């Protein structure tokens, strides 16, 4: 699989530190399962994080402060082992339809998902997660269909699982991830012969531009 669009460095570091919202962590883990390059980058980020801790200057620590820090870390993680907060997931079986980290939430086949029509040509499958203030869902968008042009109330991540779309940033196909901040506005158009199926995490409801789009937003709910 040739992947052209990867995770933002900040997202990689936050994932490695176990600091991502659970909805975004599912999207990141799913991309990592498909992408050797980003999986390697997460390993490096974890090694750098570990090295930073071990390189803390001893002179800066007063007597007993290292012990206190260790206790705080142990109390925070509930253990004193050296496992990182978010290890990269194992590589995906290339033939698998659904990335491993996602399969426990939606099953193993994209063809068996239950979809709900939101607007003509656009279907959604919501994924319920505990402990998140973000939304996680899958979209199935028909060939030639456009999503309304939109900016973001916050960060948005989209991982393509089937088909492809094109927008001002480029072409996104299976394995590609669009890791976008709130300043990006885009209007994806599906350019594959089959519907494009993608996994999406959004920090806040997406803001559609234009009165029709804004009226439609409560119906779409994304
Ligand atoms: Zn990648």
Short mmCIF file of C-alpha atoms and ligand atoms in Angstrom, two decimals:
data_model
loop_
_atom_site.label_atom_id
_atom_site.label_comp_id
_atom_site.label_asym_id
_atom_site.label_seq_id
_atom_site.Cartn_x
_atom_site.Cartn_y
_atom_site.Cartn_z
CA UNK A 1 0.00 0.00 0.00
CA UNK A 2 1.44 3.39 -0.87
CA UNK A 3 0.39 6.03 1.62
CA UNK A 4 0.90 9.67 0.69
CA UNK A 5 -0.72 11.54 3.58
CA UNK A 6 0.55 10.90 7.10
CA UNK A 7 0.00 12.04 10.66
CA UNK A 8 1.02 15.49 11.79
CA UNK A 9 4.13 15.41 14.05
CA UNK A 10 2.17 16.96 16.93
CA UNK A 11 -0.46 14.19 16.72
CA UNK A 12 2.28 11.55 16.71
CA UNK A 13 3.88 13.03 19.84
CA UNK A 14 0.55 13.33 21.63
CA UNK A 15 -0.35 9.74 20.74
CA UNK A 16 3.05 8.48 21.96
CA UNK A 17 2.53 10.38 25.22
CA UNK A 18 -0.95 8.86 25.68
CA UNK A 19 -2.37 12.38 25.53
CA UNK A 20 -4.91 12.05 22.70
CA UNK A 21 -8.66 12.02 23.13
CA UNK A 22 -9.91 8.41 22.75
CA UNK A 23 -11.79 9.17 19.50
CA UNK A 24 -8.63 10.54 17.88
CA UNK A 25 -6.52 7.73 19.36
CA UNK A 26 -8.69 5.19 17.48
CA UNK A 27 -8.08 7.00 14.17
CA UNK A 28 -4.34 7.35 14.85
CA UNK A 29 -3.99 3.69 15.92
CA UNK A 30 -5.89 2.62 12.79
CA UNK A 31 -3.54 4.62 10.56
CA UNK A 32 -0.51 3.24 12.42
CA UNK A 33 -1.74 -0.30 11.80
CA UNK A 34 -1.63 0.49 8.07
CA UNK A 35 1.50 2.70 7.94
CA UNK A 36 5.05 1.47 8.62
CA UNK A 37 6.45 5.00 8.39
CA UNK A 38 4.27 6.48 11.13
CA UNK A 39 4.60 3.36 13.30
CA UNK A 40 8.36 3.83 13.20
CA UNK A 41 7.95 7.54 14.02
CA UNK A 42 5.88 6.69 17.11
CA UNK A 43 8.62 4.32 18.30
CA UNK A 44 11.14 7.16 17.92
CA UNK A 45 8.82 9.58 19.76
CA UNK A 46 8.48 7.13 22.64
CA UNK A 47 12.25 6.64 22.77
CA UNK A 48 12.79 10.42 22.79
CA UNK A 49 10.20 10.83 25.55
CA UNK A 50 11.92 8.15 27.64
CA UNK A 51 15.35 9.69 27.00
CA UNK A 52 14.09 13.13 28.08
CA UNK A 53 12.94 11.69 31.40
CA UNK A 54 16.20 9.82 32.00
CA UNK A 55 18.30 12.87 30.96
CA UNK A 56 16.74 15.20 33.51
CA UNK A 57 19.72 16.88 35.22
CA UNK A 58 20.37 15.40 38.63
CA UNK A 59 21.49 18.74 40.00
CA UNK A 60 18.06 20.17 39.33
CA UNK A 61 16.46 17.57 41.58
CA UNK A 62 16.47 18.11 45.28
CA UNK A 63 16.90 15.18 47.66
CA UNK A 64 14.00 12.80 47.34
CA UNK A 65 12.42 14.58 44.39
CA UNK A 66 13.19 11.73 41.98
CA UNK A 67 11.51 9.30 44.34
CA UNK A 68 8.51 11.60 44.58
CA UNK A 69 8.38 11.92 40.79
CA UNK A 70 8.55 8.12 40.42
CA UNK A 71 5.72 7.71 42.92
CA UNK A 72 3.63 10.29 41.04
CA UNK A 73 4.22 8.46 37.76
CA UNK A 74 3.40 5.09 39.38
CA UNK A 75 0.24 6.52 40.94
CA UNK A 76 -0.77 8.06 37.64
CA UNK A 77 -0.30 4.92 35.55
CA UNK A 78 -1.26 2.45 38.25
CA UNK A 79 1.92 0.48 37.61
CA UNK A 80 5.66 0.85 37.71
CA UNK A 81 6.50 -1.08 34.57
CA UNK A 82 8.15 0.52 31.57
CA UNK A 83 5.37 0.03 29.05
CA UNK A 84 4.64 3.22 27.15
CA UNK A 85 1.20 4.78 27.47
CA UNK A 86 0.24 4.03 23.88
CA UNK A 87 2.41 1.46 22.10
CA UNK A 88 2.06 1.36 18.33
CA UNK A 89 -0.42 -1.30 17.34
CA UNK A 90 0.77 -4.34 15.40
CA UNK A 91 0.90 -4.03 11.64
CA UNK A 92 -2.33 -4.79 9.90
CA UNK A 93 -3.00 -7.81 7.74
CA UNK A 94 -2.87 -6.01 4.34
CA UNK A 95 -5.88 -8.01 3.18
CA UNK A 96 -8.01 -6.99 6.17
CA UNK A 97 -10.81 -4.58 5.37
CA UNK A 98 -10.94 -2.97 8.82
CA UNK A 99 -7.75 -1.97 10.67
CA UNK A 100 -7.16 -3.99 13.84
CA UNK A 101 -7.69 -1.15 16.35
CA UNK A 102 -11.08 -0.43 14.77
CA UNK A 103 -12.30 -4.00 14.40
CA UNK A 104 -13.18 -4.32 18.11
CA UNK A 105 -15.56 -1.35 17.65
CA UNK A 106 -17.17 -2.06 14.28
CA UNK A 107 -16.41 -5.69 13.42
CA UNK A 108 -14.17 -7.05 10.70
CA UNK A 109 -16.08 -6.18 7.53
CA UNK A 110 -17.00 -2.80 6.09
CA UNK A 111 -19.75 -4.57 4.12
CA UNK A 112 -21.63 -5.56 7.28
CA UNK A 113 -21.92 -2.10 8.84
CA UNK A 114 -25.32 -0.53 9.45
CA UNK A 115 -25.52 2.85 7.71
CA UNK A 116 -27.92 5.73 8.21
CA UNK A 117 -28.64 8.10 5.34
CA UNK A 118 -27.85 11.68 6.33
CA UNK A 119 -28.13 13.48 2.98
CA UNK A 120 -28.47 11.96 -0.50
CA UNK A 121 -25.38 9.92 -1.24
CA UNK A 122 -23.91 10.31 2.25
CA UNK A 123 -24.31 7.68 4.98
CA UNK A 124 -23.03 7.65 8.53
CA UNK A 125 -22.26 4.97 11.11
CA UNK A 126 -21.76 6.40 14.60
CA UNK A 127 -19.27 4.77 16.97
CA UNK A 128 -20.01 5.22 20.67
CA UNK A 129 -16.97 5.67 22.88
CA UNK A 130 -16.71 6.29 26.61
CA UNK A 131 -14.70 9.18 28.06
CA UNK A 132 -14.58 11.33 24.97
CA UNK A 133 -15.84 14.84 24.20
CA UNK A 134 -15.24 14.29 20.50
CA UNK A 135 -17.25 12.46 17.86
CA UNK A 136 -16.14 9.26 16.15
CA UNK A 137 -18.04 8.01 13.12
CA UNK A 138 -17.67 6.45 9.72
CA UNK A 139 -18.89 8.01 6.50
CA UNK A 140 -19.80 6.33 3.24
CA UNK A 141 -19.96 8.82 0.38
CA UNK A 142 -21.10 7.88 -3.11
CA UNK A 143 -18.98 8.30 -6.25
CA UNK A 144 -18.90 11.89 -7.50
CA UNK A 145 -20.53 13.17 -4.29
CA UNK A 146 -19.27 16.29 -2.59
CA UNK A 147 -19.22 16.97 1.07
CA UNK A 148 -20.35 20.56 1.75
CA UNK A 149 -17.41 22.94 1.96
CA UNK A 150 -16.54 23.30 5.60
CA UNK A 151 -14.09 24.63 8.12
CA UNK A 152 -13.62 23.01 11.48
CA UNK A 153 -14.59 24.04 14.96
CA UNK A 154 -11.51 22.12 16.04
CA UNK A 155 -9.18 19.39 14.89
CA UNK A 156 -10.53 16.81 12.46
CA UNK A 157 -8.93 13.53 11.42
CA UNK A 158 -10.12 11.43 8.49
CA UNK A 159 -8.67 8.04 7.60
CA UNK A 160 -9.62 6.54 4.23
CA UNK A 161 -10.53 2.84 4.37
CA UNK A 162 -12.01 2.31 0.92
CA UNK A 163 -12.26 4.33 -2.29
CA UNK A 164 -10.76 7.80 -2.56
CA UNK A 165 -11.54 11.49 -2.56
CA UNK A 166 -9.85 14.63 -3.78
CA UNK A 167 -9.82 18.12 -2.28
CA UNK A 168 -7.61 21.23 -2.39
CA UNK A 169 -4.95 19.38 -0.37
CA UNK A 170 -4.64 16.43 -2.74
CA UNK A 171 -5.95 12.93 -3.36
CA UNK A 172 -6.68 10.66 -0.42
CA UNK A 173 -6.92 6.87 -0.87
CA UNK A 174 -6.87 3.84 1.42
CA UNK A 175 -4.49 4.35 4.34
CA UNK A 176 -4.14 8.12 3.81
CA UNK A 177 -5.02 10.33 6.76
CA UNK A 178 -6.13 13.97 6.69
CA UNK A 179 -4.95 15.43 9.99
CA UNK A 180 -6.41 18.94 9.86
CA UNK A 181 -6.58 21.82 12.29
CA UNK A 182 -9.38 24.35 12.65
CA UNK A 183 -7.93 26.72 10.02
CA UNK A 184 -8.35 24.36 7.08
CA UNK A 185 -11.42 24.58 4.87
CA UNK A 186 -11.95 21.91 2.29
CA UNK A 187 -14.54 20.27 0.10
CA UNK A 188 -13.78 16.61 -0.57
CA UNK A 189 -15.20 15.08 -3.76
CA UNK A 190 -15.25 11.30 -4.07
CA UNK A 191 -13.33 10.35 -7.24
CA UNK A 192 -13.39 6.54 -6.95
CA UNK A 193 -15.84 4.30 -8.83
CA UNK A 194 -17.03 2.80 -5.53
CA UNK A 195 -18.25 4.71 -2.48
CA UNK A 196 -15.52 6.19 -0.29
CA UNK A 197 -15.60 4.86 3.26
CA UNK A 198 -13.66 6.78 5.89
CA UNK A 199 -13.22 6.92 9.66
CA UNK A 200 -13.57 10.41 11.12
CA UNK A 201 -12.89 11.98 14.51
CA UNK A 202 -13.94 15.59 15.11
CA UNK A 203 -13.21 17.73 18.11
CA UNK A 204 -16.29 19.88 17.77
CA UNK A 205 -19.18 19.91 15.34
CA UNK A 206 -17.93 20.77 11.88
CA UNK A 207 -19.02 24.23 10.66
CA UNK A 208 -20.55 24.12 7.23
CA UNK A 209 -20.48 27.32 5.22
CA UNK A 210 -23.55 28.79 3.55
CA UNK A 211 -27.13 29.00 4.70
CA UNK A 212 -28.29 25.73 3.14
CA UNK A 213 -25.33 23.90 4.59
CA UNK A 214 -25.93 25.49 7.97
CA UNK A 215 -29.58 24.47 7.90
CA UNK A 216 -28.48 20.98 6.97
CA UNK A 217 -25.92 20.67 9.74
CA UNK A 218 -28.32 19.60 12.51
CA UNK A 219 -29.55 16.86 10.20
CA UNK A 220 -26.08 15.71 9.29
CA UNK A 221 -24.83 16.08 12.84
CA UNK A 222 -21.18 16.26 11.91
ZN1 LIG B 1 1.63 7.37 8.10
#
